[in-house]
Amino acid sequence: MSESVLYEAPGPRAKLRARYASAATGLVLLAVFAWVIYRLALAGEFTYDKWGPLIDPGNENFTPLWTLLGRGLVNTLLAAGWSILFSLVIGTILALTRVTAAAWYRWAVVGVIELLRGTPVVVLIFFAYQALPVMGIDLPVMWSLVIGLTAYNCVIIAEIVRAGIDSLPKGQSEAAYAVGMRRGQVMVNVLLPQAFRAMLPALISQLVVVLKDTSLGFTISYPEFVQRGETAIENLGNPIQLYLFIALIFIVINYTLSKVAVYTERRLSRSRRSAATEEPESAAATGD
Amino acid sequence: MQVLIDNYHLYLRGLGTTLQICLYAGLLTLVVGTFIAGCRVAPLTPLRAFGTAWVTVFRNCPLAVVLFFMAFGIPALGVNASYFVFGTIGLALYTSAFVCEAIRSGINAVSPGQAEAARSVGLGFGQTLRLVILPQAVRSIIPPLGSVMIAMIKNSAIAGAFGIGGDLYAVGIRQSSAQGEAIIPVLVGVALGYLIITIPAGLLLSYVERKVAIAR
Amino acid sequence: MRNGKLTAAAIAASMGLLLSACGGGSADEEGFSAPVADNPSFEDGTTMAEYADSGEITIGVKKDQPLFGLENLNGEMEGFDVAIGEIIAGKLGIPADAINWKETPSKNRELYLEQGKVDMVVATYTINDKRAERVSFAGPYYEAGQDLMVKQSNDSITGPESLRDSEAKVCSARGSTPSERIREYIDNSRLVLFDTYSKCADALRNGQAQAVTTDNSILMGLVSENENQFKVVGETFSEEPYGVGIVKGDVDFCEFINDSLRTAAENGTYQEAWNSTAGEVSEKTPELPELRSCS
């Protein structure tokens, strides 16, 4: 339902009132914004010392800082990329075997899924970082983060895959069986390719979640974006400025990703009008 | 596992603090999320823009960054409160973006005819939303909203890193780092604590989901 | 320094100049470089021989501890711990650029040594009995002690005892020993914990906490970074001798490190290391503490 059905198309008086109200709301928002700027200025947050390294290419710290943060961002993307890849592979395996395998196995999978889904991702990351070495599994720190994130996200992706397969019309598998395909073939050749198409937007949304969660790498000192920011803060003493910058970069990247998700969703729903698709920003990514 | 038995009271207290954070943050985020959802469908452009900006910022920013601004940005503005308050509010604001989206998609799921009918009998925007749309939307809001809340409970572990202390995860960190306890049992204890909350919550949610499910 | 090394360093330096012509800001402000022994010989089979032959060593440090172990914007390490590490490596004939600096968070120091992830740990590592069950300590190379830092204007907090009857909130690092010790004086609800001490300094500045507690060596750095805002009060209320952590039971290596420290203190390298790192913010140069016997 589009929003405009909620209210009448405004007449001239209503339009005028709306204009006043808009101006008033806008002013209030502006006033709050101005107050924040004023208080920050009062606290000395707009000095050259604090902003220079970030925005002035002539500053002696500009190049090292941007290099440092750039490497951090690369590490963030790397960890997120591996995590989503592994999650996808393991999640698909979980989903497929859960649909097809024996009862006891299904229950075991459900158990694992519930355990991993109910535990905070930061605990899983910490576990991978601290407990695996104790058990004699010794990995570079990036893989601790990737393992933690994968453990958390693969079960979510398993659910997405399952929903993707369930959403396909029954006729697809029936037809495949009818031409003599075996169960595995039906899955791999007929159902999965279609399910992945339907899942693509949800997967991209999940990527946003993973990307945000890589920031928890700072708890295990993996040199990702936020952790590199912390290092810079120890050297430059400008936490507010650097965190604003970090927030901005995350918002830009993730916003772009969400737009890509919406775009793919639109394209897919246009090309397959028969399948009922949800509204663009479905609640696939429920806050982690 | 001895460490868990010996220190069960610490873990219980941690569990209590975590529940407390979640309770306050949960209530607050419902209020804020609903308000922002209202903004996003409101007839005033600045309000809509504000709602969109809010959701864009809080959905795309890592929680740790949001919490950082609560713990260090807000005090720099001259506002003082305890870190418990800051952390809880930060968690609530972050979650409110997801609450808002859950509510908005719920509103979108109500058939347009309902709103048209409401308007044709002369109800205004507020009345249409409050009396006609929201009561019907609740059914399709509950499942995603429940997942959002469960996610929030798990996210509260991160809030503990920003000055709150004493929550379940912080207890675990203290036991393993400062007191040198073996890491595996401690982390198992912490995970159990969260599972005690999240698994029943998940079961409750799927029960409610079945109850309110309607064929459209 | 050997000739080849010098040329290489000169080339590297001039390339660095070319690359960062406008970037400026080289990291050599500290200017400390430990002397590197020329082909030292060690008895076969000793740890020293092993490292000297391989020509490289992995040292566990903190990377977020100003003055002691801090990674700067260029990714280089600086601080007193780092200088001590370089001194010991130098005695093995290993130049600073052949040292692998590995970040060792407090909770992982014993584990990393046991697993051989690091060859030694120089990371504000307080010697104590519980740790000595799992690792051996050389040194100590520095005597720190827990202390309190407050705002310049604060006269009511004069030491840990004065915290008992106050409402003051105290900030420390989560999972640290100082955060445990301060619990004797205040109850849980007044303890604020963050992951780094610079966040504690921010909390103190914002008035969200009234005191910060940790080793005086760390507080010193915070005081100097925030000119005229903070001060350290009272006497230190604990002893924190910083040692060099090595694999449990390696007496030879322990004695070698102690000898290195002793020589460095005699020929002034120790003092130089201090003055170009932590000494930049403290008035007095410490004496090398009395070294413990190796076991």
XYZ file of N, CA, C and O in Angstrom, chain C residues 115-227:
452
model
N 52.192 -21.416 23.258
C 51.972 -21.958 21.913
C 53.104 -21.621 20.952
O 53.061 -22.016 19.791
N 54.063 -20.825 21.431
C 55.165 -20.455 20.557
C 54.777 -19.435 19.503
O 55.475 -19.253 18.510
N 53.641 -18.753 19.697
C 53.255 -17.712 18.749
C 54.189 -16.512 18.856
O 54.323 -15.738 17.923
N 54.752 -16.323 20.057
C 55.728 -15.249 20.250
C 56.940 -15.839 20.947
O 56.841 -16.839 21.663
N 58.118 -15.212 20.717
C 59.333 -15.697 21.351
C 59.524 -15.071 22.719
O 60.095 -15.657 23.622
N 59.096 -13.823 22.850
C 59.078 -13.218 24.176
C 58.019 -12.124 24.201
O 57.538 -11.688 23.152
N 57.646 -11.738 25.420
C 56.589 -10.744 25.565
C 57.121 -9.563 26.365
O 57.638 -9.735 27.469
N 57.064 -8.372 25.762
C 57.414 -7.145 26.477
C 56.197 -6.242 26.346
O 56.072 -5.481 25.402
N 55.276 -6.356 27.275
C 53.986 -5.705 27.075
C 53.387 -5.281 28.414
O 52.381 -5.812 28.840
N 54.025 -4.333 29.089
C 53.597 -3.901 30.424
C 53.130 -5.123 31.218
O 52.036 -5.156 31.755
N 54.008 -6.095 31.271
C 53.659 -7.433 31.756
C 54.112 -7.566 33.215
O 55.294 -7.797 33.494
N 53.174 -7.366 34.136
C 53.524 -7.429 35.554
C 53.892 -8.852 35.975
O 53.166 -9.804 35.673
N 55.030 -8.946 36.671
C 55.447 -10.253 37.180
C 54.575 -10.618 38.380
O 54.486 -9.832 39.331
N 53.908 -11.746 38.344
C 53.241 -12.239 39.556
C 53.250 -13.756 39.595
O 53.576 -14.411 38.608
N 52.925 -14.289 40.765
C 53.102 -15.725 40.980
C 52.226 -16.567 40.069
O 52.642 -17.592 39.546
N 50.983 -16.104 39.898
C 50.065 -16.904 39.109
C 50.577 -17.031 37.674
O 50.543 -18.101 37.085
N 51.066 -15.904 37.140
C 51.596 -15.947 35.778
C 52.875 -16.765 35.724
O 53.139 -17.452 34.735
N 53.672 -16.673 36.807
C 54.960 -17.376 36.823
C 54.776 -18.894 36.826
O 55.721 -19.641 36.599
N 53.537 -19.341 37.072
C 53.292 -20.780 36.969
C 53.319 -21.239 35.519
O 53.602 -22.386 35.224
N 53.008 -20.317 34.618
C 52.909 -20.716 33.207
C 54.056 -20.205 32.343
O 54.325 -20.767 31.290
N 54.680 -19.101 32.767
C 55.787 -18.567 31.973
C 56.934 -18.195 32.903
O 56.758 -18.130 34.117
N 58.123 -17.959 32.351
C 59.235 -17.437 33.139
C 59.394 -15.960 32.843
O 59.062 -15.493 31.746
N 59.899 -15.235 33.855
C 60.080 -13.802 33.666
C 61.550 -13.433 33.782
O 62.230 -13.841 34.726
N 62.033 -12.637 32.848
C 63.322 -11.974 33.019
C 63.027 -10.553 33.483
O 61.927 -10.062 33.332
N 64.035 -9.913 34.046
C 63.805 -8.553 34.532
C 63.548 -8.529 36.018
O 64.078 -9.381 36.726
N 62.820 -7.591 36.544
C 62.018 -6.579 35.854
C 62.877 -5.465 35.256
O 63.959 -5.208 35.738
N 62.324 -4.834 34.212
C 63.036 -3.724 33.601
C 62.407 -2.389 33.987
O 62.911 -1.331 33.627
N 61.287 -2.441 34.704
C 60.635 -1.194 35.112
C 59.701 -1.490 36.275
O 59.080 -2.541 36.314
N 59.653 -0.569 37.244
C 58.742 -0.717 38.382
C 57.594 0.262 38.235
O 57.789 1.463 38.385
N 56.417 -0.251 37.920
C 55.251 0.629 37.882
C 54.429 0.380 39.133
O 54.743 -0.505 39.924
N 53.403 1.180 39.329
C 52.505 0.971 40.445
C 51.165 1.575 40.110
O 51.090 2.547 39.353
N 50.106 0.990 40.654
C 48.782 1.513 40.342
C 48.566 2.861 41.000
O 49.009 3.094 42.121
N 47.890 3.735 40.292
C 47.695 5.088 40.785
C 46.343 5.617 40.310
O 45.631 4.937 39.577
N 46.011 6.818 40.747
C 44.751 7.446 40.361
C 45.021 8.732 39.606
O 45.924 9.486 39.958
N 44.217 8.975 38.565
C 44.310 10.238 37.845
C 42.963 10.949 37.962
O 41.915 10.319 37.806
N 43.009 12.242 38.267
C 41.767 13.000 38.388
C 41.909 14.297 37.604
O 42.977 14.611 37.087
N 40.802 15.059 37.549
C 40.867 16.361 36.901
C 41.733 17.297 37.718
O 41.778 17.208 38.944
N 42.378 18.217 37.033
C 43.251 19.179 37.693
C 42.548 19.884 38.859
O 43.147 20.134 39.899
N 41.255 20.152 38.678
C 40.531 20.947 39.672
C 40.026 20.117 40.846
O 39.481 20.664 41.802
N 40.191 18.803 40.777
C 39.617 17.942 41.808
C 40.547 17.851 43.023
O 41.685 17.413 42.924
N 40.054 18.284 44.184
C 40.874 18.205 45.387
C 40.349 17.169 46.373
O 40.971 16.891 47.384
N 39.176 16.610 46.092
C 38.573 15.718 47.083
C 39.133 14.302 46.991
O 39.155 13.580 47.971
N 39.602 13.918 45.813
C 40.173 12.577 45.687
C 41.687 12.675 45.855
O 42.381 13.312 45.071
N 42.182 12.045 46.913
C 43.603 12.177 47.202
C 44.308 10.827 47.163
O 45.526 10.764 47.234
N 43.562 9.777 47.078
C 44.141 8.439 47.040
C 43.015 7.446 47.090
O 41.840 7.831 47.205
N 43.333 6.158 46.996
C 42.265 5.159 46.955
C 41.357 5.195 48.186
O 40.151 4.992 48.073
N 41.936 5.496 49.356
C 41.117 5.512 50.576
C 40.011 6.564 50.478
O 38.901 6.364 50.960
N 40.353 7.693 49.834
C 39.368 8.779 49.764
C 38.198 8.413 48.852
O 37.192 9.113 48.818
N 38.323 7.300 48.115
C 37.229 6.901 47.226
C 36.105 6.231 48.007
O 34.957 6.246 47.593
N 36.483 5.633 49.158
C 35.524 4.814 49.901
C 34.222 5.541 50.207
O 33.144 5.016 49.995
N 34.356 6.758 50.724
C 33.159 7.464 51.177
C 32.661 8.472 50.163
O 31.886 9.362 50.497
N 33.139 8.376 48.933
C 32.693 9.363 47.950
C 31.697 8.719 46.996
O 31.405 7.527 47.088
N 31.190 9.530 46.104
C 30.272 9.029 45.089
C 31.006 8.840 43.769
O 30.393 8.538 42.757
N 32.313 9.068 43.811
C 33.081 9.154 42.569
C 33.014 7.872 41.751
O 33.062 6.770 42.287
N 32.905 8.051 40.435
C 32.985 6.907 39.524
C 34.426 6.773 39.050
O 35.098 7.762 38.781
N 34.884 5.537 38.976
C 36.275 5.292 38.617
C 36.323 4.478 37.330
O 35.603 3.493 37.188
N 37.168 4.908 36.405
C 37.253 4.250 35.108
C 38.539 3.437 34.987
O 39.596 3.848 35.473
N 38.426 2.269 34.370
C 39.604 1.457 34.113
C 39.335 0.590 32.880
O 38.268 0.689 32.282
N 40.313 -0.239 32.514
C 40.119 -1.078 31.331
C 39.485 -2.390 31.740
O 39.852 -2.979 32.752
N 38.532 -2.846 30.922
C 37.840 -4.081 31.279
C 38.813 -5.252 31.245
O 39.671 -5.353 30.375
N 38.686 -6.092 32.246
C 39.528 -7.275 32.295
C 40.949 -7.021 32.756
O 41.787 -7.903 32.677
N 41.246 -5.804 33.244
C 42.616 -5.521 33.660
C 42.798 -5.775 35.157
O 41.836 -5.786 35.912
N 44.052 -5.969 35.577
C 44.337 -6.171 36.997
C 43.980 -4.924 37.822
O 43.387 -5.067 38.891
N 44.330 -3.719 37.361
C 43.940 -2.543 38.146
C 42.431 -2.461 38.389
O 41.993 -2.045 39.462
N 41.644 -2.891 37.397
C 40.191 -2.822 37.567
C 39.728 -3.781 38.649
O 38.701 -3.568 39.290
N 40.481 -4.855 38.850
C 40.126 -5.784 39.924
C 40.532 -5.216 41.281
O 39.787 -5.285 42.253
N 41.746 -4.638 41.332
C 42.248 -4.180 42.621
C 41.416 -3.027 43.176
O 41.216 -2.919 44.372
N 40.903 -2.171 42.297
C 40.174 -0.991 42.770
C 38.847 -1.398 43.403
O 38.232 -0.636 44.134
N 38.407 -2.630 43.120
C 37.140 -3.093 43.701
C 37.213 -3.213 45.222
O 36.192 -3.311 45.888
N 38.433 -3.210 45.768
C 38.552 -3.206 47.224
C 38.042 -1.899 47.813
O 37.682 -1.827 48.977
N 38.082 -0.857 46.994
C 37.760 0.470 47.535
C 36.379 0.959 47.127
O 35.779 1.776 47.794
N 35.899 0.507 45.997
C 34.590 0.969 45.550
C 33.743 -0.228 45.154
O 34.279 -1.309 44.869
N 32.435 -0.052 45.140
C 31.610 -1.183 44.720
C 31.371 -1.118 43.212
O 31.596 -0.098 42.558
N 30.923 -2.264 42.713
C 30.757 -2.459 41.276
C 30.088 -1.320 40.536
O 30.481 -0.968 39.444
N 29.042 -0.776 41.169
C 28.229 0.189 40.443
C 29.005 1.465 40.135
O 28.603 2.243 39.287
N 30.098 1.678 40.833
C 30.862 2.898 40.577
C 32.072 2.653 39.687
O 32.875 3.550 39.475
N 32.185 1.451 39.181
C 33.310 1.134 38.303
C 32.849 1.232 36.852
O 31.855 0.638 36.464
N 33.560 2.040 36.062
C 33.241 2.201 34.653
C 34.351 1.527 33.849
O 35.524 1.779 34.091
N 33.971 0.658 32.911
C 34.998 -0.088 32.189
C 34.929 0.153 30.686
O 33.853 0.098 30.085
N 36.091 0.448 30.094
C 36.190 0.563 28.639
C 37.327 -0.312 28.153
O 38.081 -0.869 28.950
N 37.480 -0.378 26.831
C 38.546 -1.241 26.327
C 39.897 -0.536 26.270
O 40.921 -1.203 26.224
N 39.915 0.779 26.219
C 41.214 1.461 26.233
C 41.195 2.575 27.283
O 40.137 3.076 27.656
N 42.409 2.955 27.714
C 42.493 4.000 28.731
C 42.239 5.389 28.154
O 41.871 6.302 28.876
N 42.441 5.548 26.844
C 42.155 6.867 26.285
C 40.652 7.149 26.350
O 40.229 8.291 26.481
N 39.832 6.080 26.289
C 38.389 6.284 26.451
C 38.101 6.725 27.885
O 37.217 7.533 28.141
N 38.860 6.174 28.834
C 38.704 6.587 30.223
C 39.045 8.071 30.375
O 38.372 8.800 31.105
N 40.094 8.507 29.672
C 40.464 9.918 29.738
C 39.334 10.783 29.193
O 39.015 11.836 29.760
N 38.696 10.324 28.105
C 37.552 11.057 27.568
C 36.425 11.125 28.581
O 35.786 12.164 28.750
N 36.177 9.996 29.254
C 35.103 9.948 30.251
C 35.408 10.921 31.387
O 34.527 11.599 31.905
N 36.677 11.001 31.762
C 37.084 11.908 32.832
C 36.872 13.356 32.390
O 36.361 14.192 33.139
N 37.245 13.639 31.157
C 37.102 15.002 30.637
C 35.629 15.400 30.575
O 35.259 16.510 30.929
N 34.782 14.455 30.151
C 33.352 14.738 30.033
C 32.642 14.782 31.378
O 31.457 15.045 31.444
N 33.352 14.435 32.436
C 32.703 14.401 33.744
C 31.887 13.147 33.966
O 31.110 13.062 34.914
N 32.040 12.158 33.088
C 31.295 10.912 33.260
C 31.975 10.007 34.288
O 31.386 9.048 34.749
N 33.239 10.276 34.569
C 33.949 9.556 35.620
C 34.785 10.589 36.360
O 35.138 11.624 35.797
N 35.065 10.305 37.626
C 35.816 11.284 38.408
C 37.273 10.877 38.594
O 38.093 11.674 39.034
N 37.584 9.639 38.307
C 38.964 9.201 38.446
C 39.248 8.084 37.452
O 38.335 7.369 37.018
N 40.507 7.973 37.047
C 40.942 6.875 36.197
C 42.025 6.139 36.959
O 42.896 6.777 37.564
N 41.970 4.821 36.972
C 43.019 4.105 37.682
C 43.678 3.053 36.811
O 43.012 2.312 36.094
N 44.992 3.070 36.839
C 45.792 2.015 36.226
C 47.235 2.286 36.621
O 47.495 3.121 37.494
N 48.197 1.606 35.982
C 49.593 1.833 36.317
C 49.988 3.289 36.058
O 49.581 3.874 35.059
N 50.813 3.827 36.962
C 51.218 5.227 36.821
C 51.916 5.483 35.489
O 51.826 6.573 34.934
N 52.587 4.455 34.961
C 53.283 4.648 33.694
C 52.313 5.027 32.581
O 52.632 5.830 31.705
N 51.135 4.446 32.627
C 50.130 4.732 31.605
C 49.467 6.079 31.877
O 49.247 6.880 30.973
N 49.174 6.331 33.155
C 48.529 7.601 33.524
C 49.399 8.785 33.112
O 48.897 9.802 32.627
N 50.704 8.620 33.305
C 51.650 9.653 32.919
C 51.421 10.114 31.479
O 51.406 11.307 31.182
N 51.265 9.152 30.597
C 51.040 9.459 29.193
C 49.751 10.230 28.993
O 49.700 11.195 28.231
N 48.708 9.812 29.703
C 47.417 10.481 29.553
C 47.499 11.918 30.064
O 46.929 12.833 29.471
N 48.216 12.107 31.168
C 48.370 13.460 31.707
C 49.076 14.347 30.679
O 48.656 15.472 30.412
N 50.114 13.817 30.053
C 50.885 14.645 29.127
C 50.123 14.927 27.841
O 50.256 15.982 27.249
N 49.287 13.970 27.417
C 48.525 14.187 26.188
C 47.445 15.238 26.374
O 47.018 15.884 25.425
N 46.975 15.390 27.601
C 45.899 16.340 27.871
C 46.433 17.437 28.783
O 46.164 17.448 29.977
N 47.202 18.320 28.173
C 47.922 19.317 28.957
C 47.032 20.070 29.943
O 45.972 20.566 29.585
